[in-house]
């Protein structure tokens, strides 16, 4: 027998080594897949836990930095079937108790005639709901709250006195200038519900939903 033939590896041993290498690669791939799967399951479990905690939190709970009792809102109790006018009207009363500045500043109270100025009404409604989004419920965020104070409120105060109302309005003496007053969509819906005939051919009962008095 030659020296070369003495050192040659039998064919069965070569096949066995190849099979071992293949199995090792398969096991390594499976281990990587298992680790990825375990990480995915852990992420889903963490998200599910966070979602569960958020669902259990009170959507009307003020954030820790809300220093004063927030204004009542229709969203506090959806079963009451109040509409956004309740939220906005109460916010106006709360705002006027909270964000009025010193004499000569632009931080003036929202005038009683705000709803008679269409652009101002839209701004006030947006101001109310942006404040709630930043400060109420599990999604409240202190940075959003600070952004509202730093940008939203000063911008609104500037436009209030510069674009939408005369000083007379701010002093309680409404002047009908700018865009003419318009009926809001909630009142239009009430008027429609009242005017639509019932099965008896008579107009339906008047809506119980009326403009709300502030309860802030």
JSON list of C-alpha atoms in Angstrom, two decimals:
[
{"chain": "A", "resi": 1, "resn": "UNK", "atom": "CA", "xyz": [0.00, 0.00, 0.00]},
{"chain": "A", "resi": 2, "resn": "UNK", "atom": "CA", "xyz": [1.39, 3.42, -0.98]},
{"chain": "A", "resi": 3, "resn": "UNK", "atom": "CA", "xyz": [1.98, 6.32, 1.48]},
{"chain": "A", "resi": 4, "resn": "UNK", "atom": "CA", "xyz": [-0.73, 8.40, -0.27]},
{"chain": "A", "resi": 5, "resn": "UNK", "atom": "CA", "xyz": [-3.28, 5.69, 0.05]},
{"chain": "A", "resi": 6, "resn": "UNK", "atom": "CA", "xyz": [-2.49, 5.32, 3.75]},
{"chain": "A", "resi": 7, "resn": "UNK", "atom": "CA", "xyz": [-3.39, 8.99, 4.37]},
{"chain": "A", "resi": 8, "resn": "UNK", "atom": "CA", "xyz": [-6.52, 9.15, 2.23]},
{"chain": "A", "resi": 9, "resn": "UNK", "atom": "CA", "xyz": [-9.76, 9.60, 4.24]},
{"chain": "A", "resi": 10, "resn": "UNK", "atom": "CA", "xyz": [-12.33, 6.91, 3.60]},
{"chain": "A", "resi": 11, "resn": "UNK", "atom": "CA", "xyz": [-15.37, 8.02, 1.59]},
{"chain": "A", "resi": 12, "resn": "UNK", "atom": "CA", "xyz": [-17.70, 7.24, 4.49]},
{"chain": "A", "resi": 13, "resn": "UNK", "atom": "CA", "xyz": [-15.78, 9.61, 6.76]},
{"chain": "A", "resi": 14, "resn": "UNK", "atom": "CA", "xyz": [-15.94, 12.40, 4.18]},
{"chain": "A", "resi": 15, "resn": "UNK", "atom": "CA", "xyz": [-19.70, 12.00, 3.83]},
{"chain": "A", "resi": 16, "resn": "UNK", "atom": "CA", "xyz": [-20.09, 12.02, 7.62]},
{"chain": "A", "resi": 17, "resn": "UNK", "atom": "CA", "xyz": [-18.07, 15.26, 7.96]},
{"chain": "A", "resi": 18, "resn": "UNK", "atom": "CA", "xyz": [-20.11, 16.92, 5.23]},
{"chain": "A", "resi": 19, "resn": "UNK", "atom": "CA", "xyz": [-23.34, 15.90, 6.93]},
{"chain": "A", "resi": 20, "resn": "UNK", "atom": "CA", "xyz": [-22.06, 17.26, 10.25]},
{"chain": "A", "resi": 21, "resn": "UNK", "atom": "CA", "xyz": [-21.18, 20.61, 8.66]},
{"chain": "A", "resi": 22, "resn": "UNK", "atom": "CA", "xyz": [-24.60, 20.79, 7.01]},
{"chain": "A", "resi": 23, "resn": "UNK", "atom": "CA", "xyz": [-26.38, 19.97, 10.27]},
{"chain": "A", "resi": 24, "resn": "UNK", "atom": "CA", "xyz": [-24.27, 22.56, 12.11]},
{"chain": "A", "resi": 25, "resn": "UNK", "atom": "CA", "xyz": [-25.29, 25.23, 9.60]},
{"chain": "A", "resi": 26, "resn": "UNK", "atom": "CA", "xyz": [-28.95, 24.23, 9.86]},
{"chain": "A", "resi": 27, "resn": "UNK", "atom": "CA", "xyz": [-28.83, 24.34, 13.67]},
{"chain": "A", "resi": 28, "resn": "UNK", "atom": "CA", "xyz": [-27.17, 27.78, 13.60]},
{"chain": "A", "resi": 29, "resn": "UNK", "atom": "CA", "xyz": [-29.83, 29.08, 11.22]},
{"chain": "A", "resi": 30, "resn": "UNK", "atom": "CA", "xyz": [-32.60, 27.67, 13.39]},
{"chain": "A", "resi": 31, "resn": "UNK", "atom": "CA", "xyz": [-31.04, 29.23, 16.49]},
{"chain": "A", "resi": 32, "resn": "UNK", "atom": "CA", "xyz": [-30.96, 32.65, 14.80]},
{"chain": "A", "resi": 33, "resn": "UNK", "atom": "CA", "xyz": [-34.59, 32.26, 13.70]},
{"chain": "A", "resi": 34, "resn": "UNK", "atom": "CA", "xyz": [-35.56, 31.27, 17.23]},
{"chain": "A", "resi": 35, "resn": "UNK", "atom": "CA", "xyz": [-33.84, 34.34, 18.71]},
{"chain": "A", "resi": 36, "resn": "UNK", "atom": "CA", "xyz": [-35.60, 36.62, 16.20]},
{"chain": "A", "resi": 37, "resn": "UNK", "atom": "CA", "xyz": [-38.91, 34.97, 17.02]},
{"chain": "A", "resi": 38, "resn": "UNK", "atom": "CA", "xyz": [-38.32, 35.34, 20.76]},
{"chain": "A", "resi": 39, "resn": "UNK", "atom": "CA", "xyz": [-37.49, 39.04, 20.30]},
{"chain": "A", "resi": 40, "resn": "UNK", "atom": "CA", "xyz": [-40.64, 39.52, 18.23]},
{"chain": "A", "resi": 41, "resn": "UNK", "atom": "CA", "xyz": [-42.79, 37.80, 20.85]},
{"chain": "A", "resi": 42, "resn": "UNK", "atom": "CA", "xyz": [-41.21, 39.95, 23.57]},
{"chain": "A", "resi": 43, "resn": "UNK", "atom": "CA", "xyz": [-41.94, 43.12, 21.57]},
{"chain": "A", "resi": 44, "resn": "UNK", "atom": "CA", "xyz": [-45.54, 42.08, 21.00]},
{"chain": "A", "resi": 45, "resn": "UNK", "atom": "CA", "xyz": [-45.99, 41.23, 24.66]},
{"chain": "A", "resi": 46, "resn": "UNK", "atom": "CA", "xyz": [-44.58, 44.62, 25.67]},
{"chain": "A", "resi": 47, "resn": "UNK", "atom": "CA", "xyz": [-46.86, 46.43, 23.20]},
{"chain": "A", "resi": 48, "resn": "UNK", "atom": "CA", "xyz": [-49.88, 44.43, 24.35]},
{"chain": "A", "resi": 49, "resn": "UNK", "atom": "CA", "xyz": [-49.11, 45.28, 27.97]},
{"chain": "A", "resi": 50, "resn": "UNK", "atom": "CA", "xyz": [-48.74, 48.98, 27.13]},
{"chain": "A", "resi": 51, "resn": "UNK", "atom": "CA", "xyz": [-51.98, 48.95, 25.12]},
{"chain": "A", "resi": 52, "resn": "UNK", "atom": "CA", "xyz": [-53.75, 47.25, 28.00]},
{"chain": "A", "resi": 53, "resn": "UNK", "atom": "CA", "xyz": [-52.55, 49.86, 30.47]},
{"chain": "A", "resi": 54, "resn": "UNK", "atom": "CA", "xyz": [-53.59, 52.66, 28.12]},
{"chain": "A", "resi": 55, "resn": "UNK", "atom": "CA", "xyz": [-57.05, 51.13, 27.70]},
{"chain": "A", "resi": 56, "resn": "UNK", "atom": "CA", "xyz": [-57.44, 50.97, 31.46]},
{"chain": "A", "resi": 57, "resn": "UNK", "atom": "CA", "xyz": [-56.44, 54.62, 31.94]},
{"chain": "A", "resi": 58, "resn": "UNK", "atom": "CA", "xyz": [-59.15, 57.25, 32.22]},
{"chain": "A", "resi": 59, "resn": "UNK", "atom": "CA", "xyz": [-59.35, 59.21, 28.92]},
{"chain": "A", "resi": 60, "resn": "UNK", "atom": "CA", "xyz": [-60.51, 62.27, 30.87]},
{"chain": "A", "resi": 61, "resn": "UNK", "atom": "CA", "xyz": [-57.71, 62.15, 33.46]},
{"chain": "A", "resi": 62, "resn": "UNK", "atom": "CA", "xyz": [-55.64, 65.36, 33.47]},
{"chain": "A", "resi": 63, "resn": "UNK", "atom": "CA", "xyz": [-51.88, 64.99, 33.22]},
{"chain": "A", "resi": 64, "resn": "UNK", "atom": "CA", "xyz": [-49.69, 65.61, 36.26]},
{"chain": "A", "resi": 65, "resn": "UNK", "atom": "CA", "xyz": [-48.68, 69.10, 35.08]},
{"chain": "A", "resi": 66, "resn": "UNK", "atom": "CA", "xyz": [-52.29, 70.33, 34.70]},
{"chain": "A", "resi": 67, "resn": "UNK", "atom": "CA", "xyz": [-52.26, 72.63, 37.73]},
{"chain": "A", "resi": 68, "resn": "UNK", "atom": "CA", "xyz": [-55.93, 73.58, 37.90]},
{"chain": "A", "resi": 69, "resn": "UNK", "atom": "CA", "xyz": [-59.10, 71.57, 37.47]},
{"chain": "A", "resi": 70, "resn": "UNK", "atom": "CA", "xyz": [-59.62, 71.31, 33.70]},
{"chain": "A", "resi": 71, "resn": "UNK", "atom": "CA", "xyz": [-62.83, 72.42, 32.01]},
{"chain": "A", "resi": 72, "resn": "UNK", "atom": "CA", "xyz": [-65.60, 69.88, 31.67]},
{"chain": "A", "resi": 73, "resn": "UNK", "atom": "CA", "xyz": [-65.97, 68.36, 28.24]},
{"chain": "A", "resi": 74, "resn": "UNK", "atom": "CA", "xyz": [-68.38, 66.26, 26.23]},
{"chain": "A", "resi": 75, "resn": "UNK", "atom": "CA", "xyz": [-65.63, 63.68, 25.88]},
{"chain": "A", "resi": 76, "resn": "UNK", "atom": "CA", "xyz": [-65.48, 63.12, 29.64]},
{"chain": "A", "resi": 77, "resn": "UNK", "atom": "CA", "xyz": [-68.63, 61.00, 29.51]},
{"chain": "A", "resi": 78, "resn": "UNK", "atom": "CA", "xyz": [-69.74, 60.00, 25.99]},
{"chain": "A", "resi": 79, "resn": "UNK", "atom": "CA", "xyz": [-72.92, 58.48, 27.42]},
{"chain": "A", "resi": 80, "resn": "UNK", "atom": "CA", "xyz": [-74.21, 61.99, 28.16]},
{"chain": "A", "resi": 81, "resn": "UNK", "atom": "CA", "xyz": [-74.51, 62.61, 24.40]},
{"chain": "A", "resi": 82, "resn": "UNK", "atom": "CA", "xyz": [-73.20, 66.15, 24.67]},
{"chain": "A", "resi": 83, "resn": "UNK", "atom": "CA", "xyz": [-71.66, 67.62, 21.53]},
{"chain": "A", "resi": 84, "resn": "UNK", "atom": "CA", "xyz": [-68.43, 69.63, 21.05]},
{"chain": "A", "resi": 85, "resn": "UNK", "atom": "CA", "xyz": [-70.21, 72.91, 21.83]},
{"chain": "A", "resi": 86, "resn": "UNK", "atom": "CA", "xyz": [-70.24, 71.82, 25.45]},
{"chain": "A", "resi": 87, "resn": "UNK", "atom": "CA", "xyz": [-66.48, 71.25, 25.36]},
{"chain": "A", "resi": 88, "resn": "UNK", "atom": "CA", "xyz": [-65.68, 74.53, 23.62]},
{"chain": "A", "resi": 89, "resn": "UNK", "atom": "CA", "xyz": [-68.04, 76.70, 25.67]},
{"chain": "A", "resi": 90, "resn": "UNK", "atom": "CA", "xyz": [-66.60, 75.39, 28.92]},
{"chain": "A", "resi": 91, "resn": "UNK", "atom": "CA", "xyz": [-63.07, 75.81, 27.63]},
{"chain": "A", "resi": 92, "resn": "UNK", "atom": "CA", "xyz": [-63.76, 79.48, 26.83]},
{"chain": "A", "resi": 93, "resn": "UNK", "atom": "CA", "xyz": [-64.93, 80.13, 30.39]},
{"chain": "A", "resi": 94, "resn": "UNK", "atom": "CA", "xyz": [-61.90, 78.27, 31.79]},
{"chain": "A", "resi": 95, "resn": "UNK", "atom": "CA", "xyz": [-59.50, 80.08, 29.44]},
{"chain": "A", "resi": 96, "resn": "UNK", "atom": "CA", "xyz": [-60.85, 83.47, 30.49]},
{"chain": "A", "resi": 97, "resn": "UNK", "atom": "CA", "xyz": [-60.22, 82.57, 34.13]},
{"chain": "A", "resi": 98, "resn": "UNK", "atom": "CA", "xyz": [-56.70, 81.34, 33.44]},
{"chain": "A", "resi": 99, "resn": "UNK", "atom": "CA", "xyz": [-54.95, 83.05, 30.53]},
{"chain": "A", "resi": 100, "resn": "UNK", "atom": "CA", "xyz": [-55.83, 86.73, 30.82]},
{"chain": "A", "resi": 101, "resn": "UNK", "atom": "CA", "xyz": [-52.69, 88.83, 31.14]},
{"chain": "A", "resi": 102, "resn": "UNK", "atom": "CA", "xyz": [-51.79, 92.20, 32.60]},
{"chain": "A", "resi": 103, "resn": "UNK", "atom": "CA", "xyz": [-53.16, 95.49, 31.25]},
{"chain": "A", "resi": 104, "resn": "UNK", "atom": "CA", "xyz": [-51.75, 96.28, 27.85]},
{"chain": "A", "resi": 105, "resn": "UNK", "atom": "CA", "xyz": [-50.76, 92.72, 26.99]},
{"chain": "A", "resi": 106, "resn": "UNK", "atom": "CA", "xyz": [-52.13, 90.72, 24.08]},
{"chain": "A", "resi": 107, "resn": "UNK", "atom": "CA", "xyz": [-53.44, 88.06, 26.46]},
{"chain": "A", "resi": 108, "resn": "UNK", "atom": "CA", "xyz": [-57.03, 89.25, 26.33]},
{"chain": "A", "resi": 109, "resn": "UNK", "atom": "CA", "xyz": [-60.12, 87.23, 27.25]},
{"chain": "A", "resi": 110, "resn": "UNK", "atom": "CA", "xyz": [-62.09, 85.53, 24.52]},
{"chain": "A", "resi": 111, "resn": "UNK", "atom": "CA", "xyz": [-65.06, 87.87, 23.95]},
{"chain": "A", "resi": 112, "resn": "UNK", "atom": "CA", "xyz": [-68.62, 86.72, 24.60]},
{"chain": "A", "resi": 113, "resn": "UNK", "atom": "CA", "xyz": [-69.42, 87.19, 20.91]},
{"chain": "A", "resi": 114, "resn": "UNK", "atom": "CA", "xyz": [-66.76, 84.71, 19.74]},
{"chain": "A", "resi": 115, "resn": "UNK", "atom": "CA", "xyz": [-69.33, 82.41, 18.14]},
{"chain": "A", "resi": 116, "resn": "UNK", "atom": "CA", "xyz": [-70.61, 85.31, 16.00]},
{"chain": "A", "resi": 117, "resn": "UNK", "atom": "CA", "xyz": [-67.22, 85.61, 14.27]},
{"chain": "A", "resi": 118, "resn": "UNK", "atom": "CA", "xyz": [-66.83, 82.47, 12.08]},
{"chain": "A", "resi": 119, "resn": "UNK", "atom": "CA", "xyz": [-63.02, 82.49, 11.86]},
{"chain": "A", "resi": 120, "resn": "UNK", "atom": "CA", "xyz": [-62.69, 83.15, 15.56]},
{"chain": "A", "resi": 121, "resn": "UNK", "atom": "CA", "xyz": [-65.14, 80.35, 16.36]},
{"chain": "A", "resi": 122, "resn": "UNK", "atom": "CA", "xyz": [-63.01, 77.91, 14.37]},
{"chain": "A", "resi": 123, "resn": "UNK", "atom": "CA", "xyz": [-59.87, 79.11, 16.12]},
{"chain": "A", "resi": 124, "resn": "UNK", "atom": "CA", "xyz": [-61.44, 78.83, 19.55]},
{"chain": "A", "resi": 125, "resn": "UNK", "atom": "CA", "xyz": [-62.68, 75.30, 18.86]},
{"chain": "A", "resi": 126, "resn": "UNK", "atom": "CA", "xyz": [-59.25, 74.23, 17.63]},
{"chain": "A", "resi": 127, "resn": "UNK", "atom": "CA", "xyz": [-57.60, 75.90, 20.60]},
{"chain": "A", "resi": 128, "resn": "UNK", "atom": "CA", "xyz": [-59.85, 73.98, 22.99]},
{"chain": "A", "resi": 129, "resn": "UNK", "atom": "CA", "xyz": [-59.26, 70.59, 21.45]},
{"chain": "A", "resi": 130, "resn": "UNK", "atom": "CA", "xyz": [-55.52, 71.09, 20.94]},
{"chain": "A", "resi": 131, "resn": "UNK", "atom": "CA", "xyz": [-55.27, 71.91, 24.65]},
{"chain": "A", "resi": 132, "resn": "UNK", "atom": "CA", "xyz": [-57.15, 68.73, 25.53]},
{"chain": "A", "resi": 133, "resn": "UNK", "atom": "CA", "xyz": [-54.98, 66.61, 23.22]},
{"chain": "A", "resi": 134, "resn": "UNK", "atom": "CA", "xyz": [-51.83, 67.92, 24.90]},
{"chain": "A", "resi": 135, "resn": "UNK", "atom": "CA", "xyz": [-53.02, 67.77, 28.50]},
{"chain": "A", "resi": 136, "resn": "UNK", "atom": "CA", "xyz": [-55.82, 65.22, 28.98]},
{"chain": "A", "resi": 137, "resn": "UNK", "atom": "CA", "xyz": [-55.85, 61.42, 28.86]},
{"chain": "A", "resi": 138, "resn": "UNK", "atom": "CA", "xyz": [-53.16, 58.75, 28.41]},
{"chain": "A", "resi": 139, "resn": "UNK", "atom": "CA", "xyz": [-51.82, 60.36, 25.22]},
{"chain": "A", "resi": 140, "resn": "UNK", "atom": "CA", "xyz": [-51.06, 63.68, 26.97]},
{"chain": "A", "resi": 141, "resn": "UNK", "atom": "CA", "xyz": [-47.46, 64.78, 26.58]},
{"chain": "A", "resi": 142, "resn": "UNK", "atom": "CA", "xyz": [-45.62, 67.48, 28.50]},
{"chain": "A", "resi": 143, "resn": "UNK", "atom": "CA", "xyz": [-43.79, 68.63, 25.39]},
{"chain": "A", "resi": 144, "resn": "UNK", "atom": "CA", "xyz": [-47.08, 69.09, 23.57]},
{"chain": "A", "resi": 145, "resn": "UNK", "atom": "CA", "xyz": [-48.39, 70.96, 26.59]},
{"chain": "A", "resi": 146, "resn": "UNK", "atom": "CA", "xyz": [-45.41, 73.30, 26.49]},
{"chain": "A", "resi": 147, "resn": "UNK", "atom": "CA", "xyz": [-45.77, 73.75, 22.74]},
{"chain": "A", "resi": 148, "resn": "UNK", "atom": "CA", "xyz": [-49.39, 74.77, 23.27]},
{"chain": "A", "resi": 149, "resn": "UNK", "atom": "CA", "xyz": [-48.31, 77.39, 25.81]},
{"chain": "A", "resi": 150, "resn": "UNK", "atom": "CA", "xyz": [-45.38, 78.61, 23.74]},
{"chain": "A", "resi": 151, "resn": "UNK", "atom": "CA", "xyz": [-46.93, 78.62, 20.26]},
{"chain": "A", "resi": 152, "resn": "UNK", "atom": "CA", "xyz": [-50.64, 77.91, 20.08]},
{"chain": "A", "resi": 153, "resn": "UNK", "atom": "CA", "xyz": [-51.85, 80.28, 22.78]},
{"chain": "A", "resi": 154, "resn": "UNK", "atom": "CA", "xyz": [-49.66, 83.30, 21.87]},
{"chain": "A", "resi": 155, "resn": "UNK", "atom": "CA", "xyz": [-50.49, 82.86, 18.19]},
{"chain": "A", "resi": 156, "resn": "UNK", "atom": "CA", "xyz": [-54.18, 82.76, 19.00]},
{"chain": "A", "resi": 157, "resn": "UNK", "atom": "CA", "xyz": [-53.93, 85.84, 21.25]},
{"chain": "A", "resi": 158, "resn": "UNK", "atom": "CA", "xyz": [-52.17, 87.76, 18.49]},
{"chain": "A", "resi": 159, "resn": "UNK", "atom": "CA", "xyz": [-54.74, 86.90, 15.83]},
{"chain": "A", "resi": 160, "resn": "UNK", "atom": "CA", "xyz": [-57.63, 87.52, 18.21]},
{"chain": "A", "resi": 161, "resn": "UNK", "atom": "CA", "xyz": [-56.80, 91.22, 18.62]},
{"chain": "A", "resi": 162, "resn": "UNK", "atom": "CA", "xyz": [-55.22, 91.76, 15.20]},
{"chain": "A", "resi": 163, "resn": "UNK", "atom": "CA", "xyz": [-57.48, 89.87, 12.78]},
{"chain": "A", "resi": 164, "resn": "UNK", "atom": "CA", "xyz": [-60.83, 88.85, 14.21]},
{"chain": "A", "resi": 165, "resn": "UNK", "atom": "CA", "xyz": [-62.42, 91.35, 16.59]},
{"chain": "A", "resi": 166, "resn": "UNK", "atom": "CA", "xyz": [-62.52, 95.06, 17.37]},
{"chain": "A", "resi": 167, "resn": "UNK", "atom": "CA", "xyz": [-61.70, 96.41, 20.83]},
{"chain": "A", "resi": 168, "resn": "UNK", "atom": "CA", "xyz": [-65.44, 96.96, 21.31]},
{"chain": "A", "resi": 169, "resn": "UNK", "atom": "CA", "xyz": [-65.98, 93.18, 21.16]},
{"chain": "A", "resi": 170, "resn": "UNK", "atom": "CA", "xyz": [-63.25, 92.64, 23.74]},
{"chain": "A", "resi": 171, "resn": "UNK", "atom": "CA", "xyz": [-65.05, 95.12, 25.99]},
{"chain": "A", "resi": 172, "resn": "UNK", "atom": "CA", "xyz": [-68.35, 93.25, 25.60]},
{"chain": "A", "resi": 173, "resn": "UNK", "atom": "CA", "xyz": [-69.91, 95.52, 22.93]},
{"chain": "A", "resi": 174, "resn": "UNK", "atom": "CA", "xyz": [-70.15, 93.29, 19.85]},
{"chain": "A", "resi": 175, "resn": "UNK", "atom": "CA", "xyz": [-69.40, 94.79, 16.45]},
{"chain": "A", "resi": 176, "resn": "UNK", "atom": "CA", "xyz": [-70.55, 92.73, 13.49]},
{"chain": "A", "resi": 177, "resn": "UNK", "atom": "CA", "xyz": [-67.55, 93.09, 11.18]},
{"chain": "A", "resi": 178, "resn": "UNK", "atom": "CA", "xyz": [-65.64, 90.67, 9.02]},
{"chain": "A", "resi": 179, "resn": "UNK", "atom": "CA", "xyz": [-67.29, 87.43, 7.93]},
{"chain": "A", "resi": 180, "resn": "UNK", "atom": "CA", "xyz": [-71.01, 87.43, 8.73]},
{"chain": "A", "resi": 181, "resn": "UNK", "atom": "CA", "xyz": [-72.30, 85.12, 11.47]},
{"chain": "A", "resi": 182, "resn": "UNK", "atom": "CA", "xyz": [-73.14, 81.57, 10.44]},
{"chain": "A", "resi": 183, "resn": "UNK", "atom": "CA", "xyz": [-75.14, 78.79, 12.03]},
{"chain": "A", "resi": 184, "resn": "UNK", "atom": "CA", "xyz": [-72.87, 76.01, 13.25]},
{"chain": "A", "resi": 185, "resn": "UNK", "atom": "CA", "xyz": [-73.34, 72.46, 12.05]},
{"chain": "A", "resi": 186, "resn": "UNK", "atom": "CA", "xyz": [-74.70, 71.26, 15.39]},
{"chain": "A", "resi": 187, "resn": "UNK", "atom": "CA", "xyz": [-77.53, 73.77, 15.41]},
{"chain": "A", "resi": 188, "resn": "UNK", "atom": "CA", "xyz": [-78.25, 73.01, 11.75]},
{"chain": "A", "resi": 189, "resn": "UNK", "atom": "CA", "xyz": [-78.54, 69.33, 12.64]},
{"chain": "A", "resi": 190, "resn": "UNK", "atom": "CA", "xyz": [-80.98, 70.19, 15.43]},
{"chain": "A", "resi": 191, "resn": "UNK", "atom": "CA", "xyz": [-83.04, 72.34, 13.09]},
{"chain": "A", "resi": 192, "resn": "UNK", "atom": "CA", "xyz": [-83.10, 69.54, 10.54]},
{"chain": "A", "resi": 193, "resn": "UNK", "atom": "CA", "xyz": [-84.15, 66.99, 13.16]},
{"chain": "A", "resi": 194, "resn": "UNK", "atom": "CA", "xyz": [-86.96, 69.29, 14.26]},
{"chain": "A", "resi": 195, "resn": "UNK", "atom": "CA", "xyz": [-88.16, 69.96, 10.74]},
{"chain": "A", "resi": 196, "resn": "UNK", "atom": "CA", "xyz": [-88.10, 66.37, 9.42]},
{"chain": "A", "resi": 197, "resn": "UNK", "atom": "CA", "xyz": [-91.65, 64.90, 9.60]},
{"chain": "A", "resi": 198, "resn": "UNK", "atom": "CA", "xyz": [-92.20, 61.79, 11.69]},
{"chain": "A", "resi": 199, "resn": "UNK", "atom": "CA", "xyz": [-94.20, 58.74, 10.60]},
{"chain": "A", "resi": 200, "resn": "UNK", "atom": "CA", "xyz": [-97.35, 60.62, 11.64]},
{"chain": "A", "resi": 201, "resn": "UNK", "atom": "CA", "xyz": [-96.61, 63.38, 9.15]},
{"chain": "A", "resi": 202, "resn": "UNK", "atom": "CA", "xyz": [-95.95, 65.92, 11.89]},
{"chain": "A", "resi": 203, "resn": "UNK", "atom": "CA", "xyz": [-92.62, 67.58, 12.65]},
{"chain": "A", "resi": 204, "resn": "UNK", "atom": "CA", "xyz": [-90.47, 65.67, 15.07]},
{"chain": "A", "resi": 205, "resn": "UNK", "atom": "CA", "xyz": [-90.02, 66.80, 18.67]},
{"chain": "A", "resi": 206, "resn": "UNK", "atom": "CA", "xyz": [-87.59, 69.62, 19.26]},
{"chain": "A", "resi": 207, "resn": "UNK", "atom": "CA", "xyz": [-84.06, 68.50, 20.04]},
{"chain": "A", "resi": 208, "resn": "UNK", "atom": "CA", "xyz": [-83.08, 68.34, 23.67]},
{"chain": "A", "resi": 209, "resn": "UNK", "atom": "CA", "xyz": [-79.55, 69.42, 22.76]},
{"chain": "A", "resi": 210, "resn": "UNK", "atom": "CA", "xyz": [-79.30, 73.19, 23.22]},
{"chain": "A", "resi": 211, "resn": "UNK", "atom": "CA", "xyz": [-76.37, 75.56, 23.38]},
{"chain": "A", "resi": 212, "resn": "UNK", "atom": "CA", "xyz": [-74.62, 74.82, 26.62]},
{"chain": "A", "resi": 213, "resn": "UNK", "atom": "CA", "xyz": [-73.87, 77.07, 29.50]},
{"chain": "A", "resi": 214, "resn": "UNK", "atom": "CA", "xyz": [-70.26, 76.92, 30.67]},
{"chain": "A", "resi": 215, "resn": "UNK", "atom": "CA", "xyz": [-69.69, 74.67, 33.64]},
{"chain": "A", "resi": 216, "resn": "UNK", "atom": "CA", "xyz": [-65.97, 75.25, 34.04]}
]
